[in-house]
Amino acid sequence: MPSNDISAYINRLAKEHTLSAPELLQLLQNSSETSDRLLFEHARRQAQQIFGKNVYLRGLIEFSNYCRNDCLYCGIRRSNKNVSRYRLTPEDILTCCRAGYKLGLRTFVLQGGEDFAYDDQKLTQVISSIKKQHPDCAVTLSAGERAPHIYQQWHNAGADRYLLRHETADAGHYGRLHPPELSLQSRLECLYSLKEIGYQVGTGFMVGSPWQTDENLVQDLLFIKKFRPHMVGIGPFIPHHDTPFSAFPAGSVQLTLRLLAILRLLLPEVLLPATTALNTLSAKGHQLGILAGANVIMPNLSPQDVRAKYTLYDNKRSTGSEAAEGIASLKAQLAEIGYSVPVSRGDAPGVLS
Ligand code: 5AD
């Protein structure tokens, strides 16, 4: 396909914020470094138009690596017996939040495996304590699939946002990445219930997961466009040595950047992190992500002694600019490309805080 046709698609995507499935497929299959320059420039400009040259930070607290699930890609899957399991106490979590608050963070993301020892009551209390101690902060949960009444209870306790990636919008592909007891349908039911309850909802997928096709990626993009999440988290798949997917290759950094840019143009106002997985595969992942239209970074705020135990994939970065205590170096990296970091909850535009 001639490169001027690809440019025409990119220009139209930037203007109309939509493309058909066959057009998205053409774009994914015929992009080049030259066409990416145009795509990233449009995406960057779009992000700046909505958010200015600001990057929002979220402090990530990995509160438990116990998980009842057995997702084939994930290092903390229940059948990985080599994981040293831990669970932070509510006081540990509050200590992390106090440290994060002093560093200027105003969103705390509580992420964990599907650990039912942290079910309703316990997490409910943690959420209300955080909101009581830091009423000017947002609390985001990332704790997997739960019953709607649990989501509701956590929302009532003050949780503002929920992250639950759909992982792949193709039911057959979903089945190859997950054990038989998990289904795309129940994942989607959770996502719709979270939205209905009133959370700001984030979804997303891995780039380059085993057996993923370009057609699958188009399905992901169109599902996201239709679902209209407030946030979208995407990052390259990275193999973990103790999983059934240990021998599969990692996803591509360039393709991840391309998809970030396409997402920014499909949903101009979306909150879009430059993820840890991206920054694990490329030392400049944060900067490259921001320059491709991302506007959020989630530094690791977990206690230092548990970080190595929350290993979803090999070599996961949790030091330097990936760590909350490395915020100064992160800010310096962002300043290099002309961006600054406001002290702000960083809500989705149009959402009242
Ligand atoms: N590589 C990249 N991302 C992964 N995740 C889990 N395992 C991996 C892996 N091996 C992502 C999933 C999950 C999020 C918390 O981390 O998309 O939703």
mmCIF file of C-alpha atoms and ligand atoms in Angstrom:
data_model
loop_
_atom_site.group_PDB
_atom_site.id
_atom_site.type_symbol
_atom_site.label_atom_id
_atom_site.label_comp_id
_atom_site.label_asym_id
_atom_site.label_seq_id
_atom_site.Cartn_x
_atom_site.Cartn_y
_atom_site.Cartn_z
ATOM 1 C CA MET A 1 0.000 0.000 0.000
ATOM 2 C CA PRO A 2 1.489 3.384 -1.007
ATOM 3 C CA SER A 3 2.646 5.474 1.947
ATOM 4 C CA ASN A 4 0.430 8.432 0.975
ATOM 5 C CA ASP A 5 -2.621 6.204 1.562
ATOM 6 C CA ILE A 6 -1.380 5.410 5.073
ATOM 7 C CA SER A 7 -0.860 9.140 5.687
ATOM 8 C CA ALA A 8 -4.417 9.749 4.540
ATOM 9 C CA TYR A 9 -5.710 7.191 7.070
ATOM 10 C CA ILE A 10 -3.658 8.755 9.851
ATOM 11 C CA ASN A 11 -4.830 12.269 9.008
ATOM 12 C CA ARG A 12 -8.435 11.102 8.930
ATOM 13 C CA LEU A 13 -8.074 9.245 12.235
ATOM 14 C CA ALA A 14 -6.689 12.435 13.794
ATOM 15 C CA LYS A 15 -9.595 14.472 12.478
ATOM 16 C CA GLU A 16 -12.556 12.130 12.838
ATOM 17 C CA HIS A 17 -11.342 9.875 15.715
ATOM 18 C CA THR A 18 -12.516 6.749 13.962
ATOM 19 C CA LEU A 19 -11.552 4.302 11.216
ATOM 20 C CA SER A 20 -13.277 1.156 9.982
ATOM 21 C CA ALA A 21 -11.977 -2.304 10.889
ATOM 22 C CA PRO A 22 -10.372 -2.858 7.458
ATOM 23 C CA GLU A 23 -8.751 0.586 7.631
ATOM 24 C CA LEU A 24 -7.316 -0.064 11.105
ATOM 25 C CA LEU A 25 -5.964 -3.375 9.838
ATOM 26 C CA GLN A 26 -4.311 -1.643 6.869
ATOM 27 C CA LEU A 27 -2.835 0.931 9.216
ATOM 28 C CA LEU A 28 -1.373 -1.750 11.514
ATOM 29 C CA GLN A 29 -0.027 -3.800 8.638
ATOM 30 C CA ASN A 30 1.440 -1.037 6.524
ATOM 31 C CA SER A 31 2.903 1.331 9.094
ATOM 32 C CA SER A 32 6.556 2.240 8.848
ATOM 33 C CA GLU A 33 8.894 4.372 10.938
ATOM 34 C CA THR A 34 8.032 7.259 8.603
ATOM 35 C CA SER A 35 4.282 6.866 8.999
ATOM 36 C CA ASP A 36 4.760 6.417 12.766
ATOM 37 C CA ARG A 37 6.372 9.861 12.933
ATOM 38 C CA LEU A 38 3.191 11.395 11.552
ATOM 39 C CA LEU A 39 0.988 9.218 13.763
ATOM 40 C CA PHE A 40 2.917 10.049 16.958
ATOM 41 C CA GLU A 41 2.933 13.750 16.154
ATOM 42 C CA HIS A 42 -0.857 13.805 15.784
ATOM 43 C CA ALA A 43 -1.288 11.745 18.991
ATOM 44 C CA ARG A 44 1.071 13.979 20.970
ATOM 45 C CA ARG A 45 -0.691 17.103 19.758
ATOM 46 C CA GLN A 46 -4.066 15.623 20.648
ATOM 47 C CA ALA A 47 -2.891 14.769 24.181
ATOM 48 C CA GLN A 48 -1.444 18.267 24.619
ATOM 49 C CA GLN A 49 -4.665 19.846 23.472
ATOM 50 C CA ILE A 50 -6.563 18.068 26.278
ATOM 51 C CA PHE A 51 -3.977 17.814 29.071
ATOM 52 C CA GLY A 52 -1.303 20.378 28.167
ATOM 53 C CA LYS A 53 2.282 19.206 28.562
ATOM 54 C CA ASN A 54 1.416 17.485 31.840
ATOM 55 C CA VAL A 55 1.972 13.908 32.916
ATOM 56 C CA TYR A 56 -0.178 12.559 35.762
ATOM 57 C CA LEU A 57 1.402 10.190 38.255
ATOM 58 C CA ARG A 58 -0.214 7.364 40.217
ATOM 59 C CA GLY A 59 1.456 5.565 43.106
ATOM 60 C CA LEU A 60 1.163 1.815 42.594
ATOM 61 C CA ILE A 61 0.828 -0.273 45.749
ATOM 62 C CA GLU A 62 1.030 -4.000 45.062
ATOM 63 C CA PHE A 63 -0.842 -5.124 48.143
ATOM 64 C CA SER A 64 -0.912 -8.901 47.664
ATOM 65 C CA ASN A 65 0.599 -11.437 45.283
ATOM 66 C CA TYR A 66 -1.758 -14.244 46.335
ATOM 67 C CA CYS A 67 -3.989 -15.123 43.398
ATOM 68 C CA ARG A 68 -6.714 -17.702 42.943
ATOM 69 C CA ASN A 69 -6.362 -17.452 39.170
ATOM 70 C CA ASP A 70 -4.052 -19.291 36.851
ATOM 71 C CA CYS A 71 -3.651 -17.010 33.818
ATOM 72 C CA LEU A 72 -1.083 -18.643 31.583
ATOM 73 C CA TYR A 73 0.981 -15.485 31.027
ATOM 74 C CA CYS A 74 1.242 -14.282 34.608
ATOM 75 C CA GLY A 75 4.142 -14.920 36.982
ATOM 76 C CA ILE A 76 1.968 -14.840 40.115
ATOM 77 C CA ARG A 77 -0.513 -17.453 38.801
ATOM 78 C CA ARG A 78 -1.595 -19.837 41.516
ATOM 79 C CA SER A 79 0.245 -22.851 40.152
ATOM 80 C CA ASN A 80 3.612 -21.074 40.266
ATOM 81 C CA LYS A 81 4.989 -22.646 43.436
ATOM 82 C CA ASN A 82 8.231 -20.661 43.233
ATOM 83 C CA VAL A 83 6.574 -17.383 44.209
ATOM 84 C CA SER A 84 7.163 -16.232 47.745
ATOM 85 C CA ARG A 85 3.687 -14.989 48.644
ATOM 86 C CA TYR A 86 3.015 -11.857 50.695
ATOM 87 C CA ARG A 87 0.101 -9.724 51.741
ATOM 88 C CA LEU A 88 0.517 -6.157 53.024
ATOM 89 C CA THR A 89 -1.359 -5.215 56.179
ATOM 90 C CA PRO A 90 -3.757 -2.259 56.112
ATOM 91 C CA GLU A 91 -1.157 -0.326 58.136
ATOM 92 C CA ASP A 92 1.556 -1.144 55.540
ATOM 93 C CA ILE A 93 -0.723 0.221 52.820
ATOM 94 C CA LEU A 94 -1.451 3.413 54.749
ATOM 95 C CA THR A 95 2.264 3.905 55.349
ATOM 96 C CA CYS A 96 2.857 3.669 51.586
ATOM 97 C CA CYS A 97 0.136 6.267 50.983
ATOM 98 C CA ARG A 98 1.649 8.692 53.518
ATOM 99 C CA ALA A 99 5.060 8.346 51.858
ATOM 100 C CA GLY A 100 3.470 8.819 48.429
ATOM 101 C CA TYR A 101 1.529 11.863 49.562
ATOM 102 C CA LYS A 102 4.771 13.518 50.699
ATOM 103 C CA LEU A 103 6.229 12.829 47.267
ATOM 104 C CA GLY A 104 3.325 14.702 45.655
ATOM 105 C CA LEU A 105 1.222 11.723 44.579
ATOM 106 C CA ARG A 106 -2.560 12.237 44.682
ATOM 107 C CA THR A 107 -3.746 8.896 43.285
ATOM 108 C CA PHE A 108 -3.070 5.552 44.913
ATOM 109 C CA VAL A 109 -3.596 2.382 42.922
ATOM 110 C CA LEU A 110 -4.144 -0.714 45.035
ATOM 111 C CA GLN A 111 -3.251 -3.641 42.831
ATOM 112 C CA GLY A 112 -3.219 -7.282 43.811
ATOM 113 C CA GLY A 113 -3.930 -10.792 42.671
ATOM 114 C CA GLU A 114 -7.433 -12.126 43.211
ATOM 115 C CA ASP A 115 -6.705 -12.671 46.887
ATOM 116 C CA PHE A 116 -9.944 -13.404 48.676
ATOM 117 C CA ALA A 117 -8.347 -12.897 52.071
ATOM 118 C CA TYR A 118 -8.523 -9.231 51.110
ATOM 119 C CA ASP A 119 -12.179 -9.470 50.251
ATOM 120 C CA ASP A 120 -14.909 -6.940 50.952
ATOM 121 C CA GLN A 121 -14.510 -5.963 54.606
ATOM 122 C CA LYS A 122 -10.768 -5.696 54.776
ATOM 123 C CA LEU A 123 -10.299 -3.753 51.557
ATOM 124 C CA THR A 124 -13.378 -1.665 52.341
ATOM 125 C CA GLN A 125 -11.729 -0.526 55.556
ATOM 126 C CA VAL A 126 -8.443 0.218 53.825
ATOM 127 C CA ILE A 127 -10.250 2.322 51.209
ATOM 128 C CA SER A 128 -12.145 4.366 53.795
ATOM 129 C CA SER A 129 -9.005 4.891 55.884
ATOM 130 C CA ILE A 130 -7.092 6.185 52.853
ATOM 131 C CA LYS A 131 -9.953 8.538 51.930
ATOM 132 C CA LYS A 132 -10.160 9.752 55.526
ATOM 133 C CA GLN A 133 -6.439 10.450 55.793
ATOM 134 C CA HIS A 134 -6.130 11.856 52.260
ATOM 135 C CA PRO A 135 -9.493 13.314 51.212
ATOM 136 C CA ASP A 136 -7.857 15.099 48.293
ATOM 137 C CA CYS A 137 -6.632 11.825 46.749
ATOM 138 C CA ALA A 138 -8.195 9.351 44.353
ATOM 139 C CA VAL A 139 -8.187 5.640 45.120
ATOM 140 C CA THR A 140 -7.958 3.224 42.217
ATOM 141 C CA LEU A 141 -8.471 -0.508 42.620
ATOM 142 C CA SER A 142 -7.061 -3.262 40.462
ATOM 143 C CA ALA A 143 -8.158 -6.459 42.140
ATOM 144 C CA GLY A 144 -9.703 -8.525 39.390
ATOM 145 C CA GLU A 145 -13.140 -9.997 38.928
ATOM 146 C CA ARG A 146 -15.536 -9.700 41.869
ATOM 147 C CA ALA A 147 -19.289 -9.815 42.386
ATOM 148 C CA PRO A 148 -21.098 -6.547 41.573
ATOM 149 C CA HIS A 149 -22.107 -6.057 45.220
ATOM 150 C CA ILE A 150 -18.434 -6.109 46.242
ATOM 151 C CA TYR A 151 -17.584 -3.530 43.583
ATOM 152 C CA GLN A 152 -20.491 -1.473 44.912
ATOM 153 C CA GLN A 153 -19.311 -1.792 48.509
ATOM 154 C CA TRP A 154 -15.793 -0.633 47.593
ATOM 155 C CA HIS A 155 -17.241 2.261 45.612
ATOM 156 C CA ASN A 156 -19.399 3.249 48.593
ATOM 157 C CA ALA A 157 -16.254 3.187 50.751
ATOM 158 C CA GLY A 158 -14.724 5.807 48.441
ATOM 159 C CA ALA A 159 -12.934 3.958 45.626
ATOM 160 C CA ASP A 160 -12.989 6.244 42.584
ATOM 161 C CA ARG A 161 -11.547 4.133 39.809
ATOM 162 C CA TYR A 162 -11.104 0.495 38.799
ATOM 163 C CA LEU A 163 -8.614 -1.082 36.417
ATOM 164 C CA LEU A 164 -9.522 -4.385 34.793
ATOM 165 C CA ARG A 165 -7.906 -5.163 31.478
ATOM 166 C CA HIS A 166 -10.015 -7.178 29.060
ATOM 167 C CA GLU A 167 -6.673 -8.720 27.839
ATOM 168 C CA THR A 168 -8.105 -9.603 24.399
ATOM 169 C CA ALA A 169 -11.520 -8.901 22.886
ATOM 170 C CA ASP A 170 -11.565 -12.183 20.961
ATOM 171 C CA ALA A 171 -13.267 -14.963 22.950
ATOM 172 C CA GLY A 172 -11.225 -17.743 21.292
ATOM 173 C CA HIS A 173 -7.954 -15.934 21.966
ATOM 174 C CA TYR A 174 -9.087 -15.195 25.546
ATOM 175 C CA GLY A 175 -9.586 -18.928 26.017
ATOM 176 C CA ARG A 176 -6.002 -19.684 24.958
ATOM 177 C CA LEU A 177 -4.536 -17.185 27.440
ATOM 178 C CA HIS A 178 -6.639 -18.207 30.436
ATOM 179 C CA PRO A 179 -7.716 -21.341 32.316
ATOM 180 C CA PRO A 180 -11.137 -22.786 31.423
ATOM 181 C CA GLU A 181 -12.880 -21.237 34.434
ATOM 182 C CA LEU A 182 -12.282 -17.708 33.091
ATOM 183 C CA SER A 183 -14.195 -16.245 30.171
ATOM 184 C CA LEU A 184 -14.251 -13.045 28.153
ATOM 185 C CA GLN A 185 -17.949 -12.828 28.864
ATOM 186 C CA SER A 186 -17.544 -12.647 32.618
ATOM 187 C CA ARG A 187 -14.673 -10.160 32.216
ATOM 188 C CA LEU A 188 -16.940 -7.924 30.118
ATOM 189 C CA GLU A 189 -19.810 -8.276 32.580
ATOM 190 C CA CYS A 190 -17.472 -7.017 35.306
ATOM 191 C CA LEU A 191 -16.434 -4.055 33.159
ATOM 192 C CA TYR A 192 -20.012 -3.036 32.397
ATOM 193 C CA SER A 193 -20.997 -3.418 36.047
ATOM 194 C CA LEU A 194 -18.076 -1.226 37.173
ATOM 195 C CA LYS A 195 -19.170 1.479 34.766
ATOM 196 C CA GLU A 196 -22.755 1.276 35.868
ATOM 197 C CA ILE A 197 -21.753 1.630 39.521
ATOM 198 C CA GLY A 198 -20.008 4.861 38.624
ATOM 199 C CA TYR A 199 -16.305 4.072 38.693
ATOM 200 C CA GLN A 200 -13.885 5.700 36.290
ATOM 201 C CA VAL A 201 -12.986 2.482 34.511
ATOM 202 C CA GLY A 202 -9.756 1.394 32.895
ATOM 203 C CA THR A 203 -9.364 -1.544 30.570
ATOM 204 C CA GLY A 204 -6.638 -2.676 28.183
ATOM 205 C CA PHE A 205 -4.615 -5.521 26.747
ATOM 206 C CA MET A 206 -1.152 -6.950 26.240
ATOM 207 C CA VAL A 207 0.595 -6.322 22.940
ATOM 208 C CA GLY A 208 2.153 -9.420 21.390
ATOM 209 C CA SER A 209 0.560 -12.000 23.679
ATOM 210 C CA PRO A 210 0.878 -15.564 22.305
ATOM 211 C CA TRP A 211 -1.222 -16.198 19.173
ATOM 212 C CA GLN A 212 -2.386 -12.578 18.962
ATOM 213 C CA THR A 213 -3.124 -11.565 15.365
ATOM 214 C CA ASP A 214 -3.436 -8.098 13.807
ATOM 215 C CA GLU A 215 -7.151 -8.835 13.484
ATOM 216 C CA ASN A 216 -7.292 -9.408 17.264
ATOM 217 C CA LEU A 217 -5.692 -5.999 17.814
ATOM 218 C CA VAL A 218 -8.316 -4.383 15.602
ATOM 219 C CA GLN A 219 -10.994 -6.126 17.712
ATOM 220 C CA ASP A 220 -9.331 -4.706 20.840
ATOM 221 C CA LEU A 221 -9.294 -1.179 19.418
ATOM 222 C CA LEU A 222 -12.920 -1.336 18.312
ATOM 223 C CA PHE A 223 -14.058 -2.826 21.615
ATOM 224 C CA ILE A 224 -12.296 0.005 23.468
ATOM 225 C CA LYS A 225 -13.809 2.620 21.164
ATOM 226 C CA LYS A 226 -17.260 1.178 21.834
ATOM 227 C CA PHE A 227 -16.820 0.704 25.590
ATOM 228 C CA ARG A 228 -15.400 4.211 26.088
ATOM 229 C CA PRO A 229 -13.284 3.557 29.177
ATOM 230 C CA HIS A 230 -11.788 6.495 31.076
ATOM 231 C CA MET A 231 -8.381 4.799 31.005
ATOM 232 C CA VAL A 232 -6.596 2.292 28.818
ATOM 233 C CA GLY A 233 -3.552 0.340 29.972
ATOM 234 C CA ILE A 234 -1.535 -1.449 27.317
ATOM 235 C CA GLY A 235 1.965 -2.863 27.449
ATOM 236 C CA PRO A 236 4.000 -5.487 25.647
ATOM 237 C CA PHE A 237 3.651 -9.114 26.723
ATOM 238 C CA ILE A 238 6.886 -10.190 28.445
ATOM 239 C CA PRO A 239 7.484 -13.887 29.164
ATOM 240 C CA HIS A 240 7.918 -15.115 32.732
ATOM 241 C CA HIS A 241 10.254 -18.092 33.127
ATOM 242 C CA ASP A 242 7.906 -20.029 35.461
ATOM 243 C CA THR A 243 4.810 -19.916 33.240
ATOM 244 C CA PRO A 244 3.616 -22.058 30.307
ATOM 245 C CA PHE A 245 4.427 -19.061 28.066
ATOM 246 C CA SER A 246 8.098 -18.886 29.051
ATOM 247 C CA ALA A 247 9.317 -19.659 25.537
ATOM 248 C CA PHE A 248 7.158 -17.116 23.703
ATOM 249 C CA PRO A 249 8.826 -13.931 22.460
ATOM 250 C CA ALA A 250 8.092 -10.560 24.059
ATOM 251 C CA GLY A 251 5.826 -8.079 22.308
ATOM 252 C CA SER A 252 7.191 -5.211 20.234
ATOM 253 C CA VAL A 253 7.946 -1.778 21.675
ATOM 254 C CA GLN A 254 7.271 -0.053 18.340
ATOM 255 C CA LEU A 255 3.895 -1.759 17.938
ATOM 256 C CA THR A 256 2.981 -0.793 21.523
ATOM 257 C CA LEU A 257 3.814 2.848 20.766
ATOM 258 C CA ARG A 258 1.791 2.704 17.548
ATOM 259 C CA LEU A 259 -1.215 1.339 19.435
ATOM 260 C CA LEU A 260 -0.880 3.996 22.150
ATOM 261 C CA ALA A 261 -0.980 6.669 19.458
ATOM 262 C CA ILE A 262 -3.982 5.088 17.722
ATOM 263 C CA LEU A 263 -5.816 4.863 21.070
ATOM 264 C CA ARG A 264 -5.095 8.526 21.808
ATOM 265 C CA LEU A 265 -6.655 9.471 18.468
ATOM 266 C CA LEU A 266 -9.625 7.093 18.804
ATOM 267 C CA LEU A 267 -10.416 8.427 22.318
ATOM 268 C CA PRO A 268 -8.830 11.893 22.624
ATOM 269 C CA GLU A 269 -9.668 12.343 26.327
ATOM 270 C CA VAL A 270 -8.608 8.928 27.573
ATOM 271 C CA LEU A 271 -6.049 8.544 30.362
ATOM 272 C CA LEU A 272 -3.237 6.555 28.831
ATOM 273 C CA PRO A 273 -0.284 5.264 30.844
ATOM 274 C CA ALA A 274 3.206 4.647 29.521
ATOM 275 C CA THR A 275 3.360 1.329 31.368
ATOM 276 C CA THR A 276 6.039 -0.439 33.385
ATOM 277 C CA ALA A 277 6.111 -3.258 30.819
ATOM 278 C CA LEU A 278 6.926 -0.742 28.071
ATOM 279 C CA ASN A 279 9.604 0.807 30.263
ATOM 280 C CA THR A 280 10.972 -2.655 31.059
ATOM 281 C CA LEU A 281 11.612 -3.462 27.403
ATOM 282 C CA SER A 282 12.976 -0.035 26.514
ATOM 283 C CA ALA A 283 15.063 2.117 28.850
ATOM 284 C CA LYS A 284 13.356 5.138 27.290
ATOM 285 C CA GLY A 285 9.889 3.609 27.459
ATOM 286 C CA HIS A 286 8.357 6.408 29.512
ATOM 287 C CA GLN A 287 9.609 9.172 27.251
ATOM 288 C CA LEU A 288 8.712 7.275 24.079
ATOM 289 C CA GLY A 289 5.233 6.531 25.422
ATOM 290 C CA ILE A 290 4.565 10.176 26.292
ATOM 291 C CA LEU A 291 5.815 11.248 22.874
ATOM 292 C CA ALA A 292 3.360 8.773 21.303
ATOM 293 C CA GLY A 293 0.379 10.280 23.141
ATOM 294 C CA ALA A 294 0.434 8.703 26.632
ATOM 295 C CA ASN A 295 -0.151 11.025 29.613
ATOM 296 C CA VAL A 296 0.121 8.903 32.774
ATOM 297 C CA ILE A 297 2.959 7.101 34.588
ATOM 298 C CA MET A 298 2.533 4.792 37.588
ATOM 299 C CA PRO A 299 5.640 4.734 39.768
ATOM 300 C CA ASN A 300 5.970 1.805 42.152
ATOM 301 C CA LEU A 301 5.106 2.762 45.727
ATOM 302 C CA SER A 302 5.147 -0.757 47.229
ATOM 303 C CA PRO A 303 7.479 -1.403 50.176
ATOM 304 C CA GLN A 304 10.901 -2.135 48.701
ATOM 305 C CA ASP A 305 11.144 -5.634 50.205
ATOM 306 C CA VAL A 306 8.054 -6.938 48.374
ATOM 307 C CA ARG A 307 8.699 -5.463 44.937
ATOM 308 C CA ALA A 308 10.731 -8.404 43.663
ATOM 309 C CA LYS A 309 7.912 -10.747 44.693
ATOM 310 C CA TYR A 310 5.295 -9.056 42.517
ATOM 311 C CA THR A 311 6.828 -10.420 39.354
ATOM 312 C CA LEU A 312 4.189 -10.657 36.646
ATOM 313 C CA TYR A 313 6.968 -11.046 34.028
ATOM 314 C CA ASP A 314 10.755 -11.349 33.990
ATOM 315 C CA ASN A 315 13.015 -8.332 34.685
ATOM 316 C CA LYS A 316 10.098 -6.110 35.704
ATOM 317 C CA ARG A 317 11.520 -2.708 36.515
ATOM 318 C CA SER A 318 10.801 -1.268 39.949
ATOM 319 C CA THR A 319 13.788 0.967 40.591
ATOM 320 C CA GLY A 320 15.044 4.349 39.338
ATOM 321 C CA SER A 321 12.413 6.361 37.519
ATOM 322 C CA GLU A 322 10.010 3.415 37.851
ATOM 323 C CA ALA A 323 10.025 3.831 41.666
ATOM 324 C CA ALA A 324 8.231 6.411 43.766
ATOM 325 C CA GLU A 325 11.500 7.276 45.515
ATOM 326 C CA GLY A 326 12.964 7.926 42.046
ATOM 327 C CA ILE A 327 10.381 10.581 41.193
ATOM 328 C CA ALA A 328 13.072 13.235 40.889
ATOM 329 C CA SER A 329 14.774 11.296 38.096
ATOM 330 C CA LEU A 330 11.428 10.638 36.433
ATOM 331 C CA LYS A 331 10.644 14.357 36.521
ATOM 332 C CA ALA A 332 14.069 15.107 35.043
ATOM 333 C CA GLN A 333 13.439 12.642 32.182
ATOM 334 C CA LEU A 334 10.072 14.238 31.489
ATOM 335 C CA ALA A 335 11.533 17.761 31.673
ATOM 336 C CA GLU A 336 14.031 16.692 28.981
ATOM 337 C CA ILE A 337 11.108 16.281 26.580
ATOM 338 C CA GLY A 338 9.323 19.408 27.824
ATOM 339 C CA TYR A 339 6.740 17.860 30.157
ATOM 340 C CA SER A 340 5.961 18.579 33.803
ATOM 341 C CA VAL A 341 4.216 16.746 36.622
ATOM 342 C CA PRO A 342 1.368 18.549 38.397
ATOM 343 C CA VAL A 343 0.382 17.679 41.973
ATOM 344 C CA SER A 344 -3.097 16.493 40.970
ATOM 345 C CA ARG A 345 -5.506 13.577 41.146
ATOM 346 C CA GLY A 346 -5.470 13.636 37.366
ATOM 347 C CA ASP A 347 -9.086 12.677 36.801
ATOM 348 C CA ALA A 348 -10.499 11.965 33.388
ATOM 349 C CA PRO A 349 -11.741 15.227 31.809
ATOM 350 C CA GLY A 350 -15.366 15.906 32.625
ATOM 351 C CA VAL A 351 -15.363 13.743 35.756
ATOM 352 C CA LEU A 352 -16.194 15.722 38.871
ATOM 353 C CA SER A 353 -13.822 15.034 41.727
HETATM 354 N N1 5AD B 1 3.618 -9.578 30.391
HETATM 355 C C1 5AD B 1 3.047 -8.357 30.305
HETATM 356 N N2 5AD B 1 1.979 -7.990 31.025
HETATM 357 C C2 5AD B 1 1.469 -8.885 31.879
HETATM 358 N N3 5AD B 1 0.419 -8.817 32.709
HETATM 359 C C3 5AD B 1 0.329 -9.971 33.390
HETATM 360 N N4 5AD B 1 1.305 -10.802 33.003
HETATM 361 C C4 5AD B 1 2.024 -10.157 32.051
HETATM 362 C C5 5AD B 1 3.138 -10.507 31.257
HETATM 363 N N5 5AD B 1 3.723 -11.707 31.333
HETATM 364 C C6 5AD B 1 -0.501 -7.668 32.732
HETATM 365 C C7 5AD B 1 -1.940 -8.132 32.445
HETATM 366 C C8 5AD B 1 -2.681 -7.719 33.702
HETATM 367 C C9 5AD B 1 -1.814 -6.623 34.265
HETATM 368 C C10 5AD B 1 -1.973 -6.393 35.726
HETATM 369 O O1 5AD B 1 -0.509 -7.063 33.994
HETATM 370 O O2 5AD B 1 -2.453 -7.434 31.302
HETATM 371 O O3 5AD B 1 -3.988 -7.268 33.458
#
